[in-house]
PDB file of C-alpha atoms in Angstrom:
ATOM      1  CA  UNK A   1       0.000   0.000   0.000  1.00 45.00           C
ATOM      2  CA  UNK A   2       2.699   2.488   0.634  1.00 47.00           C
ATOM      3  CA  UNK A   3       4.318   1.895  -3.119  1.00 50.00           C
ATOM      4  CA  UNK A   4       2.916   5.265  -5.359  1.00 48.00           C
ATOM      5  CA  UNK A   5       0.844   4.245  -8.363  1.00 47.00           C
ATOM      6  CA  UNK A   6       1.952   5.538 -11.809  1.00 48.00           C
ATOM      7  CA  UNK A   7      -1.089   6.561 -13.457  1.00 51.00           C
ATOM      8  CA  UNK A   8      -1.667   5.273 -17.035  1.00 56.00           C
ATOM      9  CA  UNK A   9       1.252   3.012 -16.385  1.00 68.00           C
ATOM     10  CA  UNK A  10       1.470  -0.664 -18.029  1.00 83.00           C
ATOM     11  CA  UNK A  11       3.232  -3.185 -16.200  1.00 87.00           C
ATOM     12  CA  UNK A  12       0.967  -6.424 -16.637  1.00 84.00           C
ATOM     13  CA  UNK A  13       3.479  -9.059 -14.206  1.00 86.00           C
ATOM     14  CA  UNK A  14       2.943  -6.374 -11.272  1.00 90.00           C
ATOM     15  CA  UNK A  15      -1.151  -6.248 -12.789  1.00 90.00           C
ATOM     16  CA  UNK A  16      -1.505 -10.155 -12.348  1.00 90.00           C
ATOM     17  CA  UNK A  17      -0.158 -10.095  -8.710  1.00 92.00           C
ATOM     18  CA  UNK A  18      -2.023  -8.130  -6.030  1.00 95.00           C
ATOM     19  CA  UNK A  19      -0.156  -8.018  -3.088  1.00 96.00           C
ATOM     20  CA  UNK A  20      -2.242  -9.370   0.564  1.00 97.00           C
ATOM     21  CA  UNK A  21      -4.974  -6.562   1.229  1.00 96.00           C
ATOM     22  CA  UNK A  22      -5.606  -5.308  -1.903  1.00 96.00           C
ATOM     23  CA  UNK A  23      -8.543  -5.315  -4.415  1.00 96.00           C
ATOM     24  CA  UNK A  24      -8.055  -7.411  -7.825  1.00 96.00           C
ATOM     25  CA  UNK A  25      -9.530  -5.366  -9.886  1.00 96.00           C
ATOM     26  CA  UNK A  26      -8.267  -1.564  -8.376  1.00 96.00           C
ATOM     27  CA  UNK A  27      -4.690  -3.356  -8.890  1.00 95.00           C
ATOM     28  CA  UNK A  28      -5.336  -4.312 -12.267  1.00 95.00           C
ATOM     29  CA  UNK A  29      -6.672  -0.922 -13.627  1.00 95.00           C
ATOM     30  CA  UNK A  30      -4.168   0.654 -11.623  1.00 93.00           C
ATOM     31  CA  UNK A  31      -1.104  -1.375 -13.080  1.00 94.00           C
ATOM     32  CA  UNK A  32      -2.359  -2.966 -16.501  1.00 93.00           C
ATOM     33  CA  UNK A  33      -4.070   0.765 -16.967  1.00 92.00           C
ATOM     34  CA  UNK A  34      -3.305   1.130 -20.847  1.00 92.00           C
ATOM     35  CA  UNK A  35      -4.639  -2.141 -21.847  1.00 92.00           C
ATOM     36  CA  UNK A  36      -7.437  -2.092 -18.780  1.00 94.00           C
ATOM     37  CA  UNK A  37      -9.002   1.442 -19.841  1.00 95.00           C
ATOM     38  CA  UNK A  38      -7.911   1.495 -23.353  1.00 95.00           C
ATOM     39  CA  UNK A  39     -11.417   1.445 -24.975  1.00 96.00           C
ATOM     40  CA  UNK A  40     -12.548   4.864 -22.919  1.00 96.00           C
ATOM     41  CA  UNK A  41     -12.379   7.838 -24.871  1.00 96.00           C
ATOM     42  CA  UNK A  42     -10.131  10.607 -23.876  1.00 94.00           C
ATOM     43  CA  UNK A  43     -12.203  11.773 -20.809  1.00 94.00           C
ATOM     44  CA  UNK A  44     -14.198   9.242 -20.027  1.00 97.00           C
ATOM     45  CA  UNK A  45     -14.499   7.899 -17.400  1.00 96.00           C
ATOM     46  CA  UNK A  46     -13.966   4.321 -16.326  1.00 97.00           C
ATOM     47  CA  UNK A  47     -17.186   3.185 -14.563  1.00 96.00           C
ATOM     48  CA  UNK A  48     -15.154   0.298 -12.406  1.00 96.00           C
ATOM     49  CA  UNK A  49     -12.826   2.602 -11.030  1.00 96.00           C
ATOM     50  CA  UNK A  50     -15.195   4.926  -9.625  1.00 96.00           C
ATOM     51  CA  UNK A  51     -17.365   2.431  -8.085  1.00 95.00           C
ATOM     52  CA  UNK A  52     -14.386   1.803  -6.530  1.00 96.00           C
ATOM     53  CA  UNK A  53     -13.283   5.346  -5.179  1.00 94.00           C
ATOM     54  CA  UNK A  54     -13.289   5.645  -1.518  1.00 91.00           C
ATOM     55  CA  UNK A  55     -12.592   2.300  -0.563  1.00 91.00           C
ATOM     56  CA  UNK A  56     -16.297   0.479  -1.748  1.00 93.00           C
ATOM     57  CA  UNK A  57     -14.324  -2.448  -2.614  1.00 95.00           C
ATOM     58  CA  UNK A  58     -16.462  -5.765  -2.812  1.00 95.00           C
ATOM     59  CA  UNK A  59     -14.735  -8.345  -0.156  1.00 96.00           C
ATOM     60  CA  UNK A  60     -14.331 -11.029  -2.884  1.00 96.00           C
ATOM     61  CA  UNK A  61     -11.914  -9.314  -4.799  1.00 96.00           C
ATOM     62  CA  UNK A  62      -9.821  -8.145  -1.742  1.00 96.00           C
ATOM     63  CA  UNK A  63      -6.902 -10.727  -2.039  1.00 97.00           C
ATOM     64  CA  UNK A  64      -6.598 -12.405   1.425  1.00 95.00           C
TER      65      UNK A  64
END
């Protein structure tokens, strides 16, 4: 958690591995974010990511 993210970074290894704590998907769209978000438009807004803001993370993607 304390690593900083790089935003509309690609890195699919660090993607496919969550570390203990963390949500699946927030990882993935955080480190895969080119490939993840690459059918938005420029602005748009990706709809999994903000259901996400503010910690509404669903406990079955938290990896454990």
């Amino acid at each position: 958690m304390g690593e900083a993210l790089t935003v509309g970074g690609s890195n699919p290894e660090k993607a496919a591995s969550p570390p203990r704590g963390e949500c699946r998907q927030c990882w993935e769209h955080a480190y895969d974010s080119r490939r993840v978000h690459a059918h938005l438009a420029p602005g748009e807004e990706c709809e999994p990511c903000l259901s996400h803001m503010g910690g509404r993370h669903p406990a079955h993607l938290i990896v454990t």
